[in-house]
Amino acid sequence: MSADSTYGTVGRRMRVVANYVEFEKFGEGEIFQYDIELQPATGEFKKLPAPAFMRAVFDQCQRLHRQSRLGNVHMVYDARKIAYAPRRVCGPTETLRLEVSYAEDGRAATYVVQIREAAVVDGSVLRRFIGGERGVDIADIQPALNALDLAIGSVAHQDMVGFGRSFFTRAQSMQTAGGLELWRGFSLSVRPGTERLYLNVNTAVTAMYAPGPLLDALVQVLGVRDASQLRGRLDQRGVRDMAAYLRGLALYLRHRGIAGKRKFAVKGVTAAALDRESFEWEDPSRPGQAEPITVAEYYARRYNITLRYAFLPGLVGRRNAIFPIELCEIADNQRFRGKLDERQTADMVRFACQRPSDNRSRIGDVLQQLDLGASPVVRAFGMALGTRLAEVETRVLPAPTVNYGRASRDAALTPASGAWNMRDKCVSTPGAPLEHWAVLVLARQADVQQHRVQAFVSMLVDTCNRTGYAIRAPRPPITYGNLAADVSREMRRACDAIRLPPGRPPQLLLVVLQSTNALVYQSVKNCAYTTLGIHTQCMQAKHLQRPSPQYCANLCLKINAKLGGTNQGLTPSHLQRLVRGKPTLFLGCDVTHPAPGELHKPSIASVVGSTDYMGLRYAATLIQLPSRQELVAKLQEAVVRHLKLFYKGTRTKPRHVIFYRDGVSETQFAQVRDRELIEIQRACSSVEPGYKPEITFVAVLKRHNTRFFPLGRDGDRTGNCVPGTVVDRAITMPLLFDFYLFSHAAIQGTSRPTRYCVLHNDAAFSPDEIQQLTFHLCFTYAICTRSVSLVPPVYYAHRVADRARCHLVDMGAGFEDASSATSGYYGGAGSTTRRSEDPDRATKIIRTHEHLDESMYFM
């Protein structure tokens, strides 16, 4: 991957502090990589134990054998199958076999650790890479980076709970709802820069299971006052929520008859309550006489324990053993990997939110606490680090002019600080006038009175008309839906109330929802996208209490975009200068995956493409992929569709295609670029032989730990970098055309820049050109009067992917709630076997209703 030989020059120069510490030195000699096999002295693990256990056994082994068998060499271990050492610990063809005794929960056992040399890593490759040597790629330095990461991480592991490169402690935590705690911590990662190697240090927070009695946690999860009320929550949804919380959870079982603590992992919950779940049991006092017995009876007879909550299901562990919930405790130090609910998310945001100055101070505290220079492991790998965070040069790009409709009082404005308002503004181009629409209230009329609905509709109509979008039917029919009935039937009933000319479908259904219930929302959108083919605008009933002109203006922007209008745009001559006067198709692509363990659910790729010269109107394509597949299959078919839609909207073929691709990690750059670039090129040639528009392929990375802190008074009112701040040197990678861009104004906390990596550049864009184009496009996001943090094609692709669960009936639930006849229990999401031959799971284009297919229905 070649980079442009120069840096950008446009904009006001300044300096910022990065959360990077420069290495004063690092080892450039050989690093020895070893395969590690850790097993019990007798028997074997059926699957690898938890990383914390594997690391504890390996560390005990090192303490026991370092001075003798290991030659006083420090090894670092990834807690799975790989370790590194700065010197050889055994011959290249030798297998070192070490025994160690380790006790967990009062039970000691002997384990065997086998060490075999797997590779010799050339440490000098790091120096060559950061020096910009051609032919050295990011994949070549990954083993060396892994070794240094593990060496530095070993210091944090001494006092903290680690997950990958992140480390947390309960010392700074808070309780949240649903049996969870929020912990503070930090991440550590060795990062190559230009001519320098850095340690990236960032603050982090995570959700953890609160240790203690499981029964108390489930009371919180199911939202009841005490355990006796759990009986009323054992409906299908309650069992699903319970099983989702329990999935993969490690528990201790404590009762008479079991010495010490017995630990097991939850596979699922029984389909029946403990006083009904039965099995064949042979009483030890009457051998040879098996009899049917319920689990509750078994505990009474075997352990003399009368279960107080036998109406609850049991927990299924290894070999389908069943354990009562009331006898279980949640083990410590377990990370919650499920999806947080609304309240937990709000708590997480408040807990994580820190001003940039506080964040910077905390990073300094982390470095002081770790004292990496004193670590014998860090020194053994030849590393020494500075003590100060790095300063890097940056520039602030000028904001563009944003244009509204000609009827606006001031049609053109240059936003200050990345935000503006629509006072006295009209939309740039109005969509189809709203003539055939209705209101559906999915709430009880006693809670949402009709006069309030009508008052809100009147304000919405007035706001839209004053904003330049015409609503010609000011009094749409208002229908109240039956909450217990099928949502699609209620939507049809609301549409039937509209007086429609022959052959004209309804244009819009305004749906008022009682709450933020995701299942109701998904049902509304599923019916709209796949069955009725009607635009829907959902809103919460609480906004009817005191109608707000600003809220109505926000709805107006969404409705206008859905019905074919544009709200604001760049000056046409300015955009044409940025794209060199060439008709340009903007494409955005994102791939979203199911939650961890949900192997039976597909991944979804979303591709959006512009349909006009100005990059304001977009159409979307959804592609269903095999679970957890990152490469986008059928991309050629999707791009062909968007090339044709661009031609349909502009009557010209694009001479330039800019493909913004989200969801790609650094190690996947080459693979994804090579595969998907070919797909785009094939799409072009299949449209017309010899058709070869210029293609620019840009990877977009939002999930990274790089942060910047302004110096002095160079920041905005929140202490963050101002919109337009771009960093393209020092901490960026050599031989890679990449930059970090703050395109948005932070509202709270420490803002995160978006990283853009230009992986293919037919147009030979200079850094200034691609940086300004990307930044200025962020002012055109259709439903916002702010510049946004992601370039709009990617932002729209995110929205489309988020709506994917509304296209697929079984994408909405985070947990499979159908019982398995073969296993006899409700399994976790990962317990259902994925059938590769199932046509519903095949790679395919997911079609939206033809009435919506070319619109921005996803806004």
XYZ file of N, CA and C in Angstrom, residues 272-483:
636
model
N -38.901 -26.789 31.694
C -39.940 -26.914 32.727
C -39.371 -26.478 34.069
N -40.273 -26.184 35.020
C -39.862 -25.808 36.370
C -39.251 -27.011 37.081
N -38.505 -26.742 38.140
C -37.818 -27.815 38.864
C -38.782 -28.811 39.506
N -39.990 -28.344 39.828
C -40.951 -29.284 40.413
C -41.688 -30.083 39.343
N -41.334 -29.860 38.057
C -41.920 -30.657 36.974
C -40.858 -31.328 36.102
N -39.651 -30.793 36.092
C -38.556 -31.368 35.303
C -38.106 -32.670 35.976
N -38.219 -33.794 35.273
C -37.931 -35.090 35.903
C -36.882 -35.867 35.116
N -36.289 -36.861 35.779
C -35.308 -37.738 35.161
C -35.318 -39.064 35.923
N -34.657 -40.058 35.366
C -34.563 -41.367 36.017
C -33.399 -41.352 37.009
N -33.689 -41.727 38.294
C -32.662 -41.669 39.331
C -32.605 -42.986 40.082
N -31.385 -43.405 40.376
C -31.179 -44.619 41.154
C -30.705 -44.223 42.550
N -31.546 -44.415 43.551
C -31.224 -44.079 44.936
C -30.054 -44.951 45.404
N -28.956 -44.320 45.907
C -27.809 -45.118 46.371
C -28.177 -46.143 47.439
N -29.261 -45.870 48.204
C -29.661 -46.826 49.243
C -30.428 -48.007 48.667
N -30.867 -47.881 47.412
C -31.594 -48.981 46.749
C -31.015 -49.189 45.356
N -29.811 -49.708 45.283
C -29.170 -49.868 43.965
C -29.966 -50.806 43.064
N -29.934 -50.459 41.749
C -30.624 -51.275 40.762
C -32.079 -50.940 40.590
N -32.591 -49.945 41.344
C -34.011 -49.587 41.238
C -34.121 -48.126 40.794
N -34.127 -47.888 39.468
C -34.278 -46.538 38.923
C -35.736 -46.126 38.975
N -35.973 -44.854 39.239
C -37.341 -44.345 39.326
C -37.382 -42.915 38.790
N -38.534 -42.510 38.242
C -38.651 -41.113 37.812
C -38.762 -40.195 39.028
N -38.082 -39.048 38.943
C -38.068 -38.123 40.082
C -37.887 -36.710 39.535
N -38.536 -35.734 40.126
C -38.330 -34.349 39.712
C -37.032 -33.836 40.324
N -36.522 -32.752 39.763
C -35.280 -32.175 40.287
C -35.486 -31.715 41.723
N -36.658 -31.118 42.005
C -36.936 -30.657 43.362
C -36.943 -31.822 44.342
N -37.575 -32.928 43.957
C -37.592 -34.110 44.832
C -36.184 -34.670 45.015
N -35.375 -34.633 43.967
C -34.013 -35.153 44.048
C -33.210 -34.406 45.119
N -33.299 -33.061 45.105
C -32.533 -32.299 46.096
C -33.060 -32.529 47.506
N -34.362 -32.770 47.632
C -34.921 -33.046 48.954
C -34.423 -34.387 49.477
N -34.412 -35.405 48.626
C -34.026 -36.741 49.071
C -32.512 -36.924 49.128
N -31.809 -36.353 48.156
C -30.362 -36.588 48.087
C -29.589 -35.705 49.062
N -30.004 -34.412 49.180
C -29.245 -33.472 50.002
C -30.050 -32.898 51.173
N -31.300 -33.372 51.333
C -32.170 -32.871 52.405
C -32.369 -31.359 52.297
N -32.513 -30.877 51.057
C -32.731 -29.454 50.793
C -34.115 -29.277 50.176
N -34.945 -28.505 50.831
C -36.262 -28.170 50.284
C -36.129 -26.864 49.505
N -36.323 -26.935 48.222
C -36.185 -25.740 47.382
C -37.349 -24.787 47.607
N -37.055 -23.537 47.882
C -38.094 -22.528 48.110
C -38.700 -22.038 46.797
N -37.927 -22.138 45.728
C -38.384 -21.575 44.453
C -38.361 -22.654 43.378
N -39.044 -23.758 43.685
C -39.085 -24.878 42.741
C -39.909 -24.554 41.507
N -40.632 -23.421 41.500
C -41.390 -23.023 40.309
C -40.484 -22.427 39.236
N -39.216 -22.166 39.579
C -38.276 -21.623 38.603
C -37.687 -22.738 37.751
N -37.252 -22.415 36.545
C -36.530 -23.417 35.754
C -35.163 -23.678 36.383
N -34.533 -24.762 35.984
C -33.196 -25.074 36.453
C -32.149 -24.638 35.458
N -30.916 -24.622 35.920
C -29.795 -24.263 35.056
C -29.145 -25.526 34.518
N -28.863 -25.537 33.228
C -28.261 -26.693 32.592
C -26.766 -26.442 32.434
N -25.967 -27.366 32.991
C -24.524 -27.257 32.898
C -23.937 -28.353 32.046
N -22.674 -28.682 32.321
C -21.981 -29.705 31.546
C -22.662 -31.055 31.715
N -22.711 -31.837 30.641
C -23.356 -33.149 30.596
C -24.834 -33.059 30.974
N -25.437 -31.896 30.702
C -26.867 -31.665 30.937
C -27.266 -31.824 32.401
N -26.308 -31.634 33.317
C -26.651 -31.615 34.739
C -27.505 -30.395 35.029
N -28.450 -30.523 35.972
C -29.413 -29.460 36.271
C -29.187 -28.976 37.701
N -29.108 -27.631 37.857
C -28.840 -27.040 39.161
C -29.903 -25.984 39.484
N -30.345 -25.898 40.739
C -31.332 -24.885 41.133
C -30.712 -23.491 41.174
N -31.451 -22.508 40.709
C -30.976 -21.118 40.696
C -30.669 -20.641 42.106
N -31.506 -21.019 43.074
C -31.359 -20.474 44.425
C -30.104 -20.977 45.129
N -29.435 -21.990 44.605
C -28.214 -22.511 45.220
C -26.954 -22.026 44.512
N -27.106 -21.069 43.595
C -25.973 -20.643 42.771
C -25.555 -19.215 43.091
N -24.256 -18.976 42.971
C -23.699 -17.637 43.115
C -22.897 -17.287 41.867
N -22.938 -16.016 41.495
C -22.205 -15.544 40.315
C -20.736 -15.385 40.679
N -19.861 -16.020 39.905
C -18.421 -15.906 40.134
C -17.940 -14.499 39.798
N -16.826 -14.122 40.390
C -16.283 -12.782 40.235
C -15.597 -12.609 38.879
N -15.399 -11.339 38.514
C -14.542 -10.949 37.371
C -15.029 -11.482 36.029
N -16.349 -11.403 35.789
C -16.895 -11.856 34.501
C -17.469 -10.679 33.725
N -17.044 -10.584 32.485
C -17.494 -9.488 31.626
C -18.845 -9.819 31.010
N -19.731 -8.830 30.985
C -21.037 -8.991 30.345
C -20.900 -8.641 28.868
N -21.248 -9.586 28.001
C -21.083 -9.390 26.561
C -22.410 -9.214 25.828
N -23.508 -9.154 26.570
C -24.808 -8.957 25.938
C -25.044 -7.493 25.612
N -26.239 -7.205 25.157
C -26.610 -5.836 24.802
C -27.217 -5.145 26.016
N -26.731 -3.938 26.319
C -27.256 -3.177 27.440
C -28.628 -2.623 27.099
N -29.512 -2.561 28.100
C -30.821 -1.965 27.855
C -30.712 -0.442 27.960
N -31.846 0.228 27.831
C -31.839 1.690 27.760
C -31.270 2.316 29.030
N -31.697 1.821 30.195
C -31.215 2.391 31.448
C -29.728 2.099 31.652
N -29.312 0.872 31.363
C -27.900 0.518 31.514
C -27.028 1.343 30.573
N -27.522 1.564 29.357
C -26.769 2.370 28.392
C -26.610 3.801 28.890
N -27.701 4.360 29.449
C -27.621 5.724 29.990
C -26.611 5.797 31.128
N -26.617 4.785 31.997
C -25.636 4.744 33.089
C -24.221 4.640 32.538
N -24.053 3.819 31.519
C -22.727 3.646 30.913
C -22.225 4.967 30.331
N -23.101 5.687 29.647
C -22.703 6.962 29.046
C -22.277 7.946 30.132
N -23.072 8.034 31.212
C -22.714 8.954 32.303
C -21.401 8.530 32.971
N -21.226 7.238 33.146
C -20.038 6.724 33.823
C -18.782 6.948 32.976
N -18.924 6.787 31.672
C -17.768 6.893 30.772
C -17.430 8.338 30.426
N -18.412 9.227 30.585
C -18.247 10.605 30.117
C -17.233 11.352 30.995
N -16.138 11.770 30.398
C -15.126 12.547 31.103
C -14.645 13.675 30.195
N -14.467 14.844 30.773
C -13.920 15.954 30.006
C -12.521 15.597 29.513
N -12.114 16.149 28.377
C -10.794 15.821 27.846
C -9.665 16.048 28.847
N -9.743 17.120 29.614
C -8.680 17.383 30.587
C -8.639 16.302 31.656
N -9.814 15.833 32.105
C -9.858 14.757 33.094
C -9.340 13.446 32.490
N -9.701 13.212 31.239
C -9.246 11.994 30.560
C -7.726 11.980 30.431
N -7.191 13.124 30.048
C -5.734 13.225 29.901
C -5.039 13.002 31.243
N -5.589 13.569 32.307
C -4.995 13.390 33.642
C -5.039 11.926 34.060
N -6.145 11.267 33.756
C -6.276 9.863 34.143
C -5.279 8.989 33.386
N -5.042 9.298 32.120
C -4.040 8.549 31.359
C -2.666 8.711 32.000
N -2.362 9.931 32.449
C -1.106 10.143 33.160
C -1.020 9.328 34.439
N -2.149 9.242 35.158
C -2.185 8.434 36.382
C -1.947 6.954 36.077
N -2.517 6.483 34.960
C -2.337 5.080 34.568
C -0.872 4.781 34.330
N -0.193 5.666 33.597
C 1.227 5.446 33.308
C 2.061 5.449 34.575
N 1.717 6.346 35.493
C 2.449 6.400 36.759
C 2.200 5.143 37.587
N 0.945 4.682 37.584
C 0.584 3.488 38.339
C 1.298 2.250 37.784
N 1.366 2.128 36.474
C 1.990 0.948 35.868
C 3.497 0.927 36.073
N 4.133 2.101 36.004
C 5.582 2.213 36.162
C 6.295 1.147 35.305
N 6.025 1.218 34.008
C 6.513 0.183 33.099
C 8.038 0.052 33.096
N 8.717 1.155 33.361
C 10.175 1.105 33.343
C 10.756 0.215 34.424
N 9.984 -0.045 35.484
C 10.479 -0.882 36.585
C 10.200 -2.354 36.367
N 9.485 -2.694 35.300
C 9.099 -4.089 35.084
C 10.261 -4.896 34.496
N 10.651 -5.983 35.141
C 11.711 -6.828 34.564
C 11.302 -7.457 33.235
N 10.008 -7.705 33.042
C 9.542 -8.280 31.775
C 9.710 -7.265 30.646
N 9.295 -6.024 30.890
C 9.437 -4.977 29.877
C 10.910 -4.785 29.524
N 11.765 -4.768 30.542
C 13.203 -4.597 30.278
C 13.772 -5.801 29.539
N 13.274 -6.997 29.857
C 13.792 -8.197 29.193
C 13.551 -8.169 27.690
N 12.459 -7.525 27.276
C 12.155 -7.419 25.844
C 12.797 -6.173 25.225
N 13.698 -5.538 25.972
C 14.484 -4.432 25.408
C 13.735 -3.130 25.265
N 12.658 -2.942 26.030
C 11.833 -1.747 25.872
C 12.118 -0.720 26.961
N 12.050 0.544 26.571
C 12.082 1.672 27.504
C 11.188 2.754 26.932
N 10.358 3.353 27.774
C 9.390 4.341 27.300
C 9.640 5.696 27.924
N 9.215 6.729 27.194
C 9.244 8.073 27.746
C 8.199 8.226 28.835
N 8.153 9.400 29.399
C 7.215 9.649 30.507
C 6.130 10.650 30.143
N 6.216 11.255 28.960
C 5.251 12.290 28.575
C 4.465 11.851 27.349
N 3.208 12.331 27.276
C 2.395 12.090 26.098
C 2.947 12.896 24.929
N 2.838 12.326 23.739
C 3.428 12.941 22.547
C 2.605 14.134 22.072
N 3.293 15.167 21.589
C 2.644 16.280 20.906
C 2.796 16.066 19.398
N 1.713 16.327 18.662
C 1.764 16.171 17.210
C 1.194 17.408 16.540
N 1.657 17.639 15.328
C 1.166 18.785 14.559
C -0.166 18.443 13.919
N -1.064 19.403 13.883
C -2.374 19.209 13.267
C -2.771 20.472 12.527
N -3.844 20.374 11.772
C -4.388 21.529 11.057
C -5.898 21.573 11.249
N -6.471 22.763 11.166
C -7.921 22.922 11.239
C -8.414 23.358 9.868
N -9.169 22.487 9.209
C -9.667 22.780 7.863
C -10.806 23.788 7.934
N -10.939 24.651 6.941
C -12.050 25.611 6.927
C -13.379 24.900 6.655
N -14.434 25.396 7.279
C -15.774 24.837 7.068
C -16.306 25.264 5.704
N -17.182 24.452 5.108
C -17.759 24.815 3.807
C -18.968 25.737 3.980
N -19.461 26.230 2.880
C -20.745 26.943 2.862
C -21.859 25.937 2.680
N -22.870 26.025 3.548
C -24.032 25.141 3.476
C -25.188 25.930 2.877
N -25.884 25.321 1.900
C -26.952 26.012 1.174
C -28.314 25.408 1.463
N -29.297 26.286 1.700
C -30.695 25.893 1.855
C -31.505 26.431 0.670
N -32.812 26.231 0.719
C -33.678 26.645 -0.380
C -33.675 28.146 -0.593
N -34.011 28.562 -1.817
C -33.960 29.989 -2.183
C -34.936 30.825 -1.383
N -36.006 30.209 -0.870
C -36.991 30.965 -0.096
C -36.494 31.289 1.306
N -35.344 30.784 1.682
C -34.785 31.061 3.006
C -34.359 32.514 3.106
N -34.407 33.050 4.346
C -33.970 34.434 4.535
C -32.471 34.547 4.224
N -31.669 33.630 4.784
C -30.248 33.553 4.450
C -30.002 32.139 3.939
N -30.003 31.984 2.631
C -29.949 30.651 2.040
C -28.586 30.000 2.193
N -27.532 30.799 2.352
C -26.180 30.244 2.478
C -25.583 30.658 3.809
N -24.910 29.722 4.443
C -24.246 30.028 5.719
C -22.976 29.208 5.831
N -22.025 29.732 6.577
C -20.795 29.000 6.886
C -20.815 28.711 8.375
N -21.090 27.457 8.751
C -21.302 27.139 10.163
C -20.053 27.374 11.003
N -20.278 27.956 12.160
C -19.211 28.092 13.139
C -19.343 26.947 14.140
N -18.243 26.328 14.468
C -18.207 25.249 15.472
C -19.028 24.032 15.074
N -19.259 23.834 13.780
C -19.880 22.600 13.318
C -21.362 22.479 13.572
N -22.050 23.558 13.940
C -23.488 23.473 14.222
C -24.167 24.755 13.775
N -25.457 24.644 13.444
C -26.244 25.787 13.025
C -27.708 25.476 13.310
N -28.602 26.398 13.012
C -30.029 26.120 13.181
C -30.778 26.479 11.903
N -32.040 26.014 11.846
C -32.836 26.205 10.635
C -33.800 27.383 10.736
N -33.530 28.285 11.664
C -34.421 29.432 11.789
C -34.457 30.213 10.479
N -35.674 30.412 9.978
C -35.891 31.146 8.719
C -35.260 30.441 7.510
N -35.116 29.114 7.623
C -34.551 28.339 6.508
C -35.622 27.451 5.893
N -35.480 27.222 4.593
C -36.347 26.286 3.875
C -35.489 25.164 3.307
N -36.111 23.996 3.184
C -35.366 22.853 2.651
C -34.872 23.162 1.247
N -33.773 22.530 0.873
C -33.146 22.813 -0.416
C -34.068 22.469 -1.583
N -34.571 21.235 -1.611
C -35.582 20.843 -2.600
C -36.656 20.031 -1.880
N -37.912 20.434 -2.006
C -38.974 19.704 -1.306
C -39.270 18.369 -1.975
N -39.617 17.380 -1.156
C -40.042 16.093 -1.686
C -41.478 16.160 -2.171
N -42.025 15.017 -2.549
C -43.399 14.963 -3.036
C -44.342 15.522 -1.973
N -45.252 16.439 -2.337
C -46.184 17.001 -1.347
C -46.971 15.889 -0.651
N -47.201 16.069 0.630
C -47.878 15.046 1.421
C -49.387 15.262 1.324
N -50.043 14.347 0.610
C -51.484 14.456 0.383
C -52.248 13.276 0.963
N -51.606 12.110 1.040
C -52.307 10.898 1.457
C -51.541 10.252 2.609
N -51.958 10.616 3.823
C -51.262 10.105 4.997
C -52.242 9.924 6.149
N -51.764 9.246 7.183
C -52.624 8.968 8.336
C -51.754 8.885 9.584
N -52.441 8.916 10.717
C -51.784 8.792 12.017
C -52.297 7.515 12.684
N -51.363 6.680 13.154
C -51.714 5.473 13.902
C -51.150 5.618 15.309
N -52.026 5.569 16.299
C -51.604 5.690 17.693
C -51.614 4.302 18.318
N -50.444 3.775 18.607
C -50.343 2.457 19.248
C -50.239 2.664 20.753
N -51.307 3.179 21.307
C -51.406 3.440 22.746
C -52.887 3.564 23.093
N -53.190 3.447 24.374
C -54.589 3.579 24.799
C -55.030 5.031 24.666
N -56.261 5.214 24.201
C -56.766 6.571 24.011
C -56.848 7.322 25.330
N -57.019 6.598 26.434
C -57.048 7.249 27.743
C -55.695 7.864 28.083
N -54.623 7.269 27.559
C -53.271 7.785 27.831
C -52.857 8.838 26.816
N -53.321 8.707 25.582
C -52.967 9.648 24.516
C -54.265 10.167 23.902
N -54.739 11.294 24.418
C -56.039 11.825 23.965
C -55.953 12.359 22.533
N -57.077 12.249 21.844
C -57.091 12.622 20.429
C -56.815 14.102 20.224
N -57.263 14.949 21.151
C -57.036 16.386 20.943
C -55.547 16.731 21.015
N -54.798 15.951 21.819
C -53.354 16.178 21.866
C -52.695 15.746 20.555
N -53.172 14.629 20.008
C -52.638 14.167 18.725
C -52.912 15.205 17.647
N -54.127 15.727 17.624
C -54.498 16.699 16.598
C -53.700 17.991 16.741
N -53.455 18.400 18.004
C -52.670 19.620 18.222
C -51.241 19.441 17.717
N -50.690 18.262 17.964
C -49.337 18.008 17.483
C -49.313 17.990 15.958
N -50.288 17.326 15.338
C -50.343 17.255 13.880
C -50.432 18.663 13.288
N -51.205 19.520 13.915
C -51.338 20.897 13.415
C -49.998 21.622 13.448
N -49.258 21.454 14.559
C -47.945 22.102 14.641
C -46.992 21.508 13.612
N -47.038 20.180 13.428
C -46.160 19.543 12.445
C -46.465 20.062 11.042
N -47.744 20.152 10.699
C -48.142 20.644 9.370
C -47.658 22.069 9.168
N -47.854 22.904 10.196
C -47.444 24.310 10.094
C -45.925 24.418 9.953
N -45.189 23.634 10.743
C -43.719 23.679 10.683
C -43.218 23.245 9.314
N -43.777 22.145 8.789
C -43.339 21.654 7.479
C -43.616 22.676 6.390
N -44.803 23.260 6.398
C -45.152 24.238 5.357
C -44.245 25.468 5.429
N -43.919 25.913 6.654
C -43.025 27.072 6.793
C -41.585 26.730 6.431
N -41.239 25.445 6.504
C -39.877 25.017 6.186
C -39.733 24.674 4.704
N -40.774 24.823 3.950
C -40.681 24.621 2.512
C -41.130 23.267 2.036
N -41.574 22.399 2.974
C -42.106 21.098 2.560
C -43.622 21.143 2.702
N -44.336 20.896 1.585
C -45.785 21.103 1.544
C -46.548 19.890 2.066
N -47.405 20.116 3.042
C -48.385 19.119 3.478
C -49.761 19.657 3.098
N -50.379 19.003 2.142
C -51.648 19.504 1.586
C -52.861 18.886 2.247
N -52.637 17.928 3.123
C -53.753 17.318 3.871
C -53.518 17.606 5.342
N -54.002 18.740 5.861
C -53.674 19.157 7.226
C -54.375 18.348 8.317
N -55.440 17.606 7.970
C -56.161 16.836 8.991
C -56.234 15.360 8.573
N -55.136 14.638 8.742
C -55.140 13.214 8.368
C -56.009 12.421 9.326
N -56.547 11.290 8.890
C -57.327 10.448 9.804
C -56.435 9.916 10.928
N -56.998 9.868 12.136
C -56.285 9.376 13.318
C -56.930 8.066 13.749
N -56.140 7.018 13.806
C -56.637 5.688 14.180
C -55.908 5.213 15.423
N -56.655 4.631 16.355
C -56.051 4.035 17.543
C -55.926 2.530 17.325
N -54.725 2.013 17.519
C -54.493 0.597 17.299
C -54.668 -0.204 18.576
N -55.052 -1.438 18.395
C -55.198 -2.371 19.512
C -53.815 -2.931 19.853
N -53.341 -2.641 21.050
C -51.994 -3.049 21.434
C -51.826 -4.559 21.456
